[in-house]
XYZ file of C-alpha atoms in Angstrom:
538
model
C -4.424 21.363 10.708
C -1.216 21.285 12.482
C 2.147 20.311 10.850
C 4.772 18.940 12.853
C 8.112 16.390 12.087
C 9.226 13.396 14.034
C 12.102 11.119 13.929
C 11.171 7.407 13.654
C 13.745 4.074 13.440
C 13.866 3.829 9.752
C 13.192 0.130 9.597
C 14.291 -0.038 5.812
C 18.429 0.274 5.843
C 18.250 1.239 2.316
C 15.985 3.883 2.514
C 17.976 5.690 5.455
C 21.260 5.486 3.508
C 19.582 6.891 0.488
C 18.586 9.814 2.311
C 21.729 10.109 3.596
C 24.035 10.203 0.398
C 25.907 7.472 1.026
C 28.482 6.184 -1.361
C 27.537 3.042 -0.992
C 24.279 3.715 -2.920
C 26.477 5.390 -5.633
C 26.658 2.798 -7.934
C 23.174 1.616 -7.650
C 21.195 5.221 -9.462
C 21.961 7.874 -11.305
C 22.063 11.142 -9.907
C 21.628 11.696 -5.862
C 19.028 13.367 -4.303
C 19.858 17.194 -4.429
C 18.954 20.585 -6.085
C 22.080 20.532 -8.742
C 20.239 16.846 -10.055
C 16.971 18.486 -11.267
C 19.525 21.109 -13.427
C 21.037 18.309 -14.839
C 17.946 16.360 -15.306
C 15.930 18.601 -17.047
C 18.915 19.606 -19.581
C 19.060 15.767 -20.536
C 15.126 15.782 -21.058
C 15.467 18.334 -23.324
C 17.979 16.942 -25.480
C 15.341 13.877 -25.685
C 12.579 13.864 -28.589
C 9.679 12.449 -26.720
C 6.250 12.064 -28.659
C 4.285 14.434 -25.984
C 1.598 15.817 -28.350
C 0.527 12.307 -28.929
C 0.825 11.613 -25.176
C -0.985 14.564 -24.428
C -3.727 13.394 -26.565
C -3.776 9.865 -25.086
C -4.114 10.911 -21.385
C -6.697 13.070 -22.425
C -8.395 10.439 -24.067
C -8.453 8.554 -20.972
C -9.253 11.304 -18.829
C -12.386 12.818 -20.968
C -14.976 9.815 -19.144
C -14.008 11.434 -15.691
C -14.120 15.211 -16.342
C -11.113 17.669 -17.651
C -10.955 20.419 -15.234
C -9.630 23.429 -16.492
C -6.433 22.894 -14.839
C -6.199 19.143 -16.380
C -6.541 20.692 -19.479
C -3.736 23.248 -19.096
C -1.161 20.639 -18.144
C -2.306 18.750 -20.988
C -1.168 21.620 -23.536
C 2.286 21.562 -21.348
C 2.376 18.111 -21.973
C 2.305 18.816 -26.096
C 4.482 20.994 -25.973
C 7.262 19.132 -23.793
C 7.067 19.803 -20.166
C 8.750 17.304 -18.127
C 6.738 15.356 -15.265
C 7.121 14.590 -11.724
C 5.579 10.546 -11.593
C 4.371 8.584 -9.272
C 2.022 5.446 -9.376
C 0.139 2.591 -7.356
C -2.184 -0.709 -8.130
C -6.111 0.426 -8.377
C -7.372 0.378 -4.380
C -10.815 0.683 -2.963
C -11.500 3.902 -1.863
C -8.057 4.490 -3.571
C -6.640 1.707 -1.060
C -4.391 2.482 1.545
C -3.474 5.994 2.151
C -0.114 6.120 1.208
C -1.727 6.666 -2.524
C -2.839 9.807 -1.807
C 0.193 10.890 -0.052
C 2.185 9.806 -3.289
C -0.143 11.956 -5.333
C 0.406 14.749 -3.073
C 4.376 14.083 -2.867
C 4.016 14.465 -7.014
C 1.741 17.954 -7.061
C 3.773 19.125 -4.117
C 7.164 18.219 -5.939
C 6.353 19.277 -9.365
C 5.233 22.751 -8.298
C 8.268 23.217 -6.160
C 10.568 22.455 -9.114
C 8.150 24.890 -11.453
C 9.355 27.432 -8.759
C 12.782 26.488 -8.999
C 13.951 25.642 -12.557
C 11.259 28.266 -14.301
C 9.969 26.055 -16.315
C 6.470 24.244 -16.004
C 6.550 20.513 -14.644
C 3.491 18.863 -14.219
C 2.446 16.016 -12.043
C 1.418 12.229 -13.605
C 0.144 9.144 -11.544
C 0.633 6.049 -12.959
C -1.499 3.707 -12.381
C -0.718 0.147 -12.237
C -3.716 -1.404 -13.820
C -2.104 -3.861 -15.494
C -1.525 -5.882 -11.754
C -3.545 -9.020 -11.687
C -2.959 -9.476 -7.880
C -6.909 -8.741 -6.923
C -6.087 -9.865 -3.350
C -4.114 -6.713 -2.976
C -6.414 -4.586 -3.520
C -9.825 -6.325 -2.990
C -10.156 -4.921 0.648
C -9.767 -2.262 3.257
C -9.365 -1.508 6.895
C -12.056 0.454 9.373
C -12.050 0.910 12.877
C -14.732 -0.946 14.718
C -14.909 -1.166 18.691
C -11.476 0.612 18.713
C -10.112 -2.070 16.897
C -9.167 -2.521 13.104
C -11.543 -3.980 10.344
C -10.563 -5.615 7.224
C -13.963 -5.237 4.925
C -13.345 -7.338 1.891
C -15.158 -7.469 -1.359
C -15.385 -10.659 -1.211
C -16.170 -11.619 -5.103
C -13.490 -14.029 -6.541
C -12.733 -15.013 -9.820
C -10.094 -18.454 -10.720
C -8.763 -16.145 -13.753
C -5.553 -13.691 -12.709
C -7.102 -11.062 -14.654
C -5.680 -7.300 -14.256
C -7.408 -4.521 -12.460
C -8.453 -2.922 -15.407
C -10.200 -5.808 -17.225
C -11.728 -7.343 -14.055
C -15.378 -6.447 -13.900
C -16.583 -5.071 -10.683
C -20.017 -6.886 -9.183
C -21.286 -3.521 -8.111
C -24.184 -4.981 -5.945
C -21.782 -6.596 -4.099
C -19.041 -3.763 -3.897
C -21.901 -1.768 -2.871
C -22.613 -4.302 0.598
C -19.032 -3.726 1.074
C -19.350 0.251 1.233
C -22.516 -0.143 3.079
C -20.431 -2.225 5.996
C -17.582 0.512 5.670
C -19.432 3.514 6.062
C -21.312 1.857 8.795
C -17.858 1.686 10.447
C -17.532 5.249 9.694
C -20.257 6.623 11.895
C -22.547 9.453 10.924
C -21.478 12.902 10.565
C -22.447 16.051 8.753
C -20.771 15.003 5.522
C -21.871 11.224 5.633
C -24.549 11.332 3.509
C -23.023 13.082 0.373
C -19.907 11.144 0.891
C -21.519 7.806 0.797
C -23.945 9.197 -2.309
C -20.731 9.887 -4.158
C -19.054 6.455 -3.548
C -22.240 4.908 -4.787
C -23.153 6.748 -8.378
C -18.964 6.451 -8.618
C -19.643 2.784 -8.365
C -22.798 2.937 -10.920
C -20.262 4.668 -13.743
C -17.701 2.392 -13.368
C -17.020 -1.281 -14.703
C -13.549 -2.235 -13.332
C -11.239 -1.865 -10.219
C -9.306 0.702 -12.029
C -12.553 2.645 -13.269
C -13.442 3.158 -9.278
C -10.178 3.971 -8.181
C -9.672 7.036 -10.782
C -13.174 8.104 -10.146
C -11.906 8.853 -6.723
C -8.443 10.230 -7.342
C -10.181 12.204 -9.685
C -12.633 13.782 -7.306
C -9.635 14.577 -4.803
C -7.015 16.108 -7.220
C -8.798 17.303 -9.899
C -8.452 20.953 -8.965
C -4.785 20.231 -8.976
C -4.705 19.247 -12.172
C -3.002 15.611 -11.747
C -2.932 13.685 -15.032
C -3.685 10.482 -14.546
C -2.662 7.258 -16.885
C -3.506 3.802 -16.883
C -0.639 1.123 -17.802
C -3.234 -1.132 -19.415
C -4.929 1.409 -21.436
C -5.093 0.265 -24.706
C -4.318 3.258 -26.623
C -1.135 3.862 -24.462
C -0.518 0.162 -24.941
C -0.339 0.727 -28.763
C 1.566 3.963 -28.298
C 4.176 1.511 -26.401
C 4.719 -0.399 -29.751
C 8.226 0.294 -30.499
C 9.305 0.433 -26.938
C 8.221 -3.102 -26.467
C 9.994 -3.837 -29.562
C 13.550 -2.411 -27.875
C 12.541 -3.818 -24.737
C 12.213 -7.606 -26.852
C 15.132 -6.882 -28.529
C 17.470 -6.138 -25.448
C 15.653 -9.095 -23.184
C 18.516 -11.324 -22.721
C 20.713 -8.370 -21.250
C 18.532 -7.049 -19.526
C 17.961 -9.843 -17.702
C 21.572 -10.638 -17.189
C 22.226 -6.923 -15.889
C 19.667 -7.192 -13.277
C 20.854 -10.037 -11.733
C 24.184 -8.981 -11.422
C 22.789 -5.601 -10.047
C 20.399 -7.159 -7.216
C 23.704 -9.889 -6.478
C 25.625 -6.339 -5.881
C 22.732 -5.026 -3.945
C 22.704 -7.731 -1.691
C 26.486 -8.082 -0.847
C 26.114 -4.553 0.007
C 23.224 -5.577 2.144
C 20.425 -4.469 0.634
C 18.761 -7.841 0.311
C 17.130 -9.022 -2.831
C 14.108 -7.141 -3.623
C 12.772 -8.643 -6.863
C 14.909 -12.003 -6.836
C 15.346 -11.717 -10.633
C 16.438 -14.871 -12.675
C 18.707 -14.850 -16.388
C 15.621 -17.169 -17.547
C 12.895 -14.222 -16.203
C 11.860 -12.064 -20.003
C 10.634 -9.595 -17.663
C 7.167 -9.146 -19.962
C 3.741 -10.789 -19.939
C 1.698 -12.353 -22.252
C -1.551 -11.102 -22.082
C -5.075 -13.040 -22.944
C -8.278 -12.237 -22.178
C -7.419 -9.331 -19.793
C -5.308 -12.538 -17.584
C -1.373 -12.383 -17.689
C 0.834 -15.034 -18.078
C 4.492 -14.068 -17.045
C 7.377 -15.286 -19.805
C 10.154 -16.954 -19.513
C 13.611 -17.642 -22.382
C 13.637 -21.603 -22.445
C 16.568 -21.709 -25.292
C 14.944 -19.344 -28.378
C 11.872 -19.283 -27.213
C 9.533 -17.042 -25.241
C 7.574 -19.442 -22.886
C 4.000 -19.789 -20.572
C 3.356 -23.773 -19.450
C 0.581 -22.301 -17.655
C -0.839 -20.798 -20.580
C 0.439 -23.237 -22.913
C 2.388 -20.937 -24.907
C 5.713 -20.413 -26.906
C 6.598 -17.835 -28.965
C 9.881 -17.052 -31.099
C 11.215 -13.654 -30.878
C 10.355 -12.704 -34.144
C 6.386 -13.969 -32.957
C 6.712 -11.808 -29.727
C 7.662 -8.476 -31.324
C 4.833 -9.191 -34.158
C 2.944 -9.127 -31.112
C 4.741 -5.807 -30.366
C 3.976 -4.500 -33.823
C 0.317 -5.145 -34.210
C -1.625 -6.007 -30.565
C 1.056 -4.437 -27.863
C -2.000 -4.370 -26.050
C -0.995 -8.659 -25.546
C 1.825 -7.280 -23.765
C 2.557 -6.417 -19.936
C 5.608 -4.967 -18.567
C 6.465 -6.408 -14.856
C 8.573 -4.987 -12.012
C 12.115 -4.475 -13.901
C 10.097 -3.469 -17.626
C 7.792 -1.059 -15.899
C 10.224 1.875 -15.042
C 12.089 0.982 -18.781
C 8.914 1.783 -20.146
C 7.840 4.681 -18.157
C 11.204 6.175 -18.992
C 10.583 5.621 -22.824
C 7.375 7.076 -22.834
C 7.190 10.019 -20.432
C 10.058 12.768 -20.343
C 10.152 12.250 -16.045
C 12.210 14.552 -14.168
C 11.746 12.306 -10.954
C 9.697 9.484 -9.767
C 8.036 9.381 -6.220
C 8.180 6.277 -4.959
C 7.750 4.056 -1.729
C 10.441 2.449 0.398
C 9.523 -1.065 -1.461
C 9.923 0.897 -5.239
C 13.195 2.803 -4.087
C 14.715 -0.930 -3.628
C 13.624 -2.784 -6.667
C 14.264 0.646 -8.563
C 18.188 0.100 -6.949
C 18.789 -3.000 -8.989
C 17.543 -1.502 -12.758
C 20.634 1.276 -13.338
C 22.444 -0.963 -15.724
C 19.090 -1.872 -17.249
C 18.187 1.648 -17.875
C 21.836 2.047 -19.765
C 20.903 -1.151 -21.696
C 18.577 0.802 -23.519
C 20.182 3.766 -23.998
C 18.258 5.500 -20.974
C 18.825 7.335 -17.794
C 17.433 6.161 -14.867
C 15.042 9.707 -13.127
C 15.938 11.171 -10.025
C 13.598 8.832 -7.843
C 12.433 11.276 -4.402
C 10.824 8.669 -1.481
C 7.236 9.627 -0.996
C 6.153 11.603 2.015
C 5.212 9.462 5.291
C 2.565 11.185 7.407
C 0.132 10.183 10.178
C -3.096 11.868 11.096
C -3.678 12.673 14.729
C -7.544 12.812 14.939
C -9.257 15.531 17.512
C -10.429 12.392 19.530
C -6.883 10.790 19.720
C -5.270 14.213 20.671
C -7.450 14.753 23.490
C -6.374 11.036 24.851
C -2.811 11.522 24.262
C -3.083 14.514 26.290
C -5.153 12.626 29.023
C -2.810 10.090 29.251
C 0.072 11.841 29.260
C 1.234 10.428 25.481
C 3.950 11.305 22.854
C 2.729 10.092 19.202
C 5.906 8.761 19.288
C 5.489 6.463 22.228
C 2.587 4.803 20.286
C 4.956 3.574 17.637
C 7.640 2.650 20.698
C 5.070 0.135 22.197
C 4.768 2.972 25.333
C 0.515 2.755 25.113
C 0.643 -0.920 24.898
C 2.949 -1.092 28.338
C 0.540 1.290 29.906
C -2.619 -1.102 29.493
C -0.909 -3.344 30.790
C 0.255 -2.523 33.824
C -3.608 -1.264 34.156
C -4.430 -4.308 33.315
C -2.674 -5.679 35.675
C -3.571 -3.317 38.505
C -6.953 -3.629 37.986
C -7.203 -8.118 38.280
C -8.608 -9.309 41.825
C -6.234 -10.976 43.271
C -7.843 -11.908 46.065
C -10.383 -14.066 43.758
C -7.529 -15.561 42.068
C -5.403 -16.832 45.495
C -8.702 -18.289 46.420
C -9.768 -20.484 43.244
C -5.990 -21.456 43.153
C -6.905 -22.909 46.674
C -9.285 -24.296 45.416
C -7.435 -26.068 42.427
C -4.718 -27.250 45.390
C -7.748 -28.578 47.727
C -9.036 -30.437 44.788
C -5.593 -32.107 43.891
C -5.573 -33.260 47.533
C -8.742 -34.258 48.325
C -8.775 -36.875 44.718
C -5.064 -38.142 45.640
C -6.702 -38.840 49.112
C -9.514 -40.592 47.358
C -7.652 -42.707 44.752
C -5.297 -44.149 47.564
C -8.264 -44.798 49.139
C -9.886 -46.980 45.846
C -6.284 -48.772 45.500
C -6.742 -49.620 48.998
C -9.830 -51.828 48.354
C -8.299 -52.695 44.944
C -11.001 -50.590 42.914
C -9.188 -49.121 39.863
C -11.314 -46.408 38.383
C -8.159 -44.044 37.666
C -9.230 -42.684 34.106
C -12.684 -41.969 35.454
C -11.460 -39.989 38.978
C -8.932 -38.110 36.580
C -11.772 -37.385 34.072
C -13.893 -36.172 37.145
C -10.999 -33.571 38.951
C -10.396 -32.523 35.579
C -14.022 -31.197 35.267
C -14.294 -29.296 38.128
C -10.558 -27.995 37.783
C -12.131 -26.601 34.124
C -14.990 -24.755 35.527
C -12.498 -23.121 38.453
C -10.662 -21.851 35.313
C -14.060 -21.388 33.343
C -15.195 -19.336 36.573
C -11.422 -17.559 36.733
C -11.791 -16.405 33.262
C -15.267 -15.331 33.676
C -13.998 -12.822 36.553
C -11.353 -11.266 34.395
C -14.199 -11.127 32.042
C -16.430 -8.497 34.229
C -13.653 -6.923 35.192
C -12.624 -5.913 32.127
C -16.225 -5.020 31.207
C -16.125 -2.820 34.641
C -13.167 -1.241 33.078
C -13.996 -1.311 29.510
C -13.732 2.792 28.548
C -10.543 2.876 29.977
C -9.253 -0.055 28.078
C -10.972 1.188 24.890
C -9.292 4.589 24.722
C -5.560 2.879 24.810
C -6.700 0.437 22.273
C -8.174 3.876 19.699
C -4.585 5.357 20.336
C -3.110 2.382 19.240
C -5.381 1.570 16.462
C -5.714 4.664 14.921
C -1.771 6.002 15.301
C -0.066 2.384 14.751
C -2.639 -0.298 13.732
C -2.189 -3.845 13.532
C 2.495 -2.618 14.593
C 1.605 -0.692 11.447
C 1.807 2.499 9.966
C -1.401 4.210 9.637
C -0.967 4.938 6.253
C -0.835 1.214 5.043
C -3.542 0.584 6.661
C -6.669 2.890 6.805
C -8.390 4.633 3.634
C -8.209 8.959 3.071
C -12.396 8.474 3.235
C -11.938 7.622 7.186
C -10.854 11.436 7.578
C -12.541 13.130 4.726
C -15.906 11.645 6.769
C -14.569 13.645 9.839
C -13.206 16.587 8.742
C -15.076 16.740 5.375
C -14.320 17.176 1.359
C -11.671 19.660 1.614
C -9.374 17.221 3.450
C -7.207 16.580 0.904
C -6.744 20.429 -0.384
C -6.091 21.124 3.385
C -3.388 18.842 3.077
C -1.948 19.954 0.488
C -1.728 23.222 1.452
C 0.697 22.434 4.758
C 4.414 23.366 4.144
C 5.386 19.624 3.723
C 9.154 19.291 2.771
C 11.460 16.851 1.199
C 13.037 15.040 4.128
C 13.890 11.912 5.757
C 11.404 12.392 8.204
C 7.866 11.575 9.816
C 5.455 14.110 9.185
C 2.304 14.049 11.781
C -0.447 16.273 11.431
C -2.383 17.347 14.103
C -6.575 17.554 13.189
């Protein structure tokens, strides 16, 4: 593997000012992204009293059904005994969903070892995952590459209940068809089989989205020792208790500072990432593994949808003896993390850093600091087969993303069409328009009025000179169909769909190439913390 860095257009404004320490981002978190932060972090984490040893206990608890590693259990005795984290987190993906979940995982391990290095203490890395989302559509699906062209394979099972990842029931015969079509995609190679035999008895041991999705982190980070939690784990749920509690208690202003914030955010023109409301409690209700999202109608704590309305006093009761009824949402979910887990920094997206921009004042609500929050790394994967074609054609990775590859197919496209053929049937078209004017003048003359029906008739045979037009460009771009194939794998492997690759495509495309030490091999390159593109070279 080859590393190498390339400027892109940073399409998110927010994200390139953040890297850039502007003051206009001042206001909006707490310390800026820079050595002297993690000093300062650390000494306010350890002027905190966070309940690690029962943490500790409860990630192992949740970890034991996939296999503590030596390593996992080390960190897990840092953990007891204080050590801050480095966290990061995403929804439960097939085959860990789109690749940018690994990379956060690796921005985390990378990140928390660096700052081991540099503040001589141990931090350890955490993912977070969001099991608690009840968006299935998000996750129910990934993308291939079939005929040089992208694949969505869905599983395709749907339930009418908005249940959350980690109380939704897999149907594993029919999660199973789905890997089948995937791997299909795949191809065969030399590490196919054990691959595909791994997906399959990881699919046998589990029960829910998020059951699948560790079972694969797991397998990749392991040997890294990443602790892994699930939000919806119901022993973490009732080690949440209190925090819900403070969360309850502070509702209204928390509300009220959020708006305020994201009304800041956009007059600074940042848009309006979570569109928060005063009304918005910023918790769900949870019943029967579905969430209901609650709003303040006057005293009360409101669903319609579930028909139900609780008083405060009912809703922290609920706090106090089931938390696991309770759900935190997009501005509660970094509250709680804060509450529960001493973080030195959070690793987040481009989407994350921007709702994470409007929740300062809610942090200080509580009583709380928001983390140093670090943007994940961006990388894209230059297979062996895409190298050799960017070399053939003469190619930049970047002038995939700058729409260079599609220009090129087109102008071969257009070099390539017989224009000869296509002067002719136009004559053709024109002799036809003449010769039926010619014979409709000639009808009017000896007053026979068949209009509709003459029309109907030059119609048809003007269709089949386009039917026999579009059939030429047809064989000729089956004459020409290798060439036309490569540009379209360039542009469907580098920048699918206008897309970043790693949005798109699964880490199990690769680790099928290049083969189960993929993801150690990339976490051994000397990524670094900076606004760039990373691309590495297969």
């Amino acid at each position: 593997m080859k590393l190498e860095q390339i400027s892109l257009p940073v399409n998110n404004t927010l994200l390139s000012e953040y890297w850039s320490g502007s003051e206009k981002l001042h206001t909006f978190f707490q310390y800026p992204l820079q050595d002297e932060s993690y000093l300062e972090r650390a000494k306010y984490l350890k002027n905190r009293n966070y309940q690690t040893k029962q943490l500790s206990e409860i990630i192992r608890s949740f970890m034991e059904p996939y296999g503590l590693t030596d390593k996992i259990k080390e960190n897990l005795s840092y953990l007891a005994d204080g050590s801050p984290v480095i966290v990061g987190g995403q929804q439960a993906g097939i085959l860990t969903g789109p690749l940018y979940s690994v990379y956060k995982a690796i921005t985390v391990i990378l990140l928390a070892k660096e700052q081991t290095q540099k503040l001589g203490i141990k931090v350890l890395p955490l993912f977070w995952i969001a099991g608690e989302d009840h968006d299935i559509e998000e996750i129910n699906h990934t993308y291939t590459i079939l005929k040089a062209e992208p694949k969505k394979r869905v599983y395709s099972v749907r339930k009418n209940r908005k249940t959350m990842a980690s109380t939704t029931d897999i149907n594993k015969i029919e999660l199973k068809n789905t890997i089948d079509d995937i791997f299909k995609d795949f191809g065969e190679t030399e590490y196919t089989q054990n691959l595909y035999q791994f997906i399959i008895h990881s699919i046998d041991e589990s029960n829910t989205f998020t059951d699948f999705f560790v079972r694969c982190m797991h397998s990749f980070f392991k040997d890294e020792g990443l602790l892994m939690i699930d939000a919806a784990y119901v022993p973490f749920r009732k080690f949440e208790s209190n925090f819900f509690n403070q969360i309850i208690e502070e509702n209204e202003k928390i509300a009220e500072v959020v708006v305020l914030k994201e009304r800041i955010l956009s007059d600074s023109g940042f848009g309006t990432p979570i569109v928060a409301t005063i009304e918005n409690a910023n918790l769900f209700f949870v019943r029967d593994g579905e969430r209901f999202l609650l709003e303040r109608n006057e005293n009360f704590y409101i669903n319609k949808q579930a028909n139900v309305k609780f008083s405060k006093e009912e809703l922290q009761e609920i706090a106090n003896k089931n938390p696991e009824n309770l759900s935190n949402n997009v501005v509660t979910r970094p509250l709680m993390q804060e509450m529960t887990l001493p973080v030195l920094a959070f690793v987040g997206g481009p989407g994350e850093l921007a709702y994470w921009a409007t929740l300062k004042d809610a942090f200080e609500v509580l009583n709380l600091q928001m983390p140093i929050i670090v943007p994940r790394l961006n990388v894209t994967l230059v297979t062996r087969q895409v190298e050799q074609l960017l070399k053939d054609f003469e190619l930049k990775v970047e002038n995939v993303f700058d729409g260079n590859v599609n220009e090129l197919k087109n102008k071969f496209l257009e070099s390539v069409q017989d224009y000869q053929a296509k002067e002719q049937i136009n004559q053709l078209h024109e002799l036809v328009e003449v010769h039926y004017g010619k014979l409709l003048e000639h009808l009017h003359g000896q007053q026979i009025h068949l209009d509709n029906i003459v029309e109907k008739n030059k119609n048809y045979h003007q269709q089949q000179f386009d039917f026999l037009q579009s059939k030429i460009e047809q064989q000729i771009v089956m004459k020409h169909e290798k060439m036309i194939r490569q540009f379209n794998t360039i542009s469907s492997e580098i920048n699918p769909m206008n897309n970043y690759q790693e949005r798109v495509f699964n880490p199990y495309q690769y680790v099928n190439i290049y083969g189960p030490s993929f993801i150690s091999d990339l976490l051994d390159l000397p990524f670094e913390f900076t606004n760039t593109h990373y691309i590495v070279r297969m």
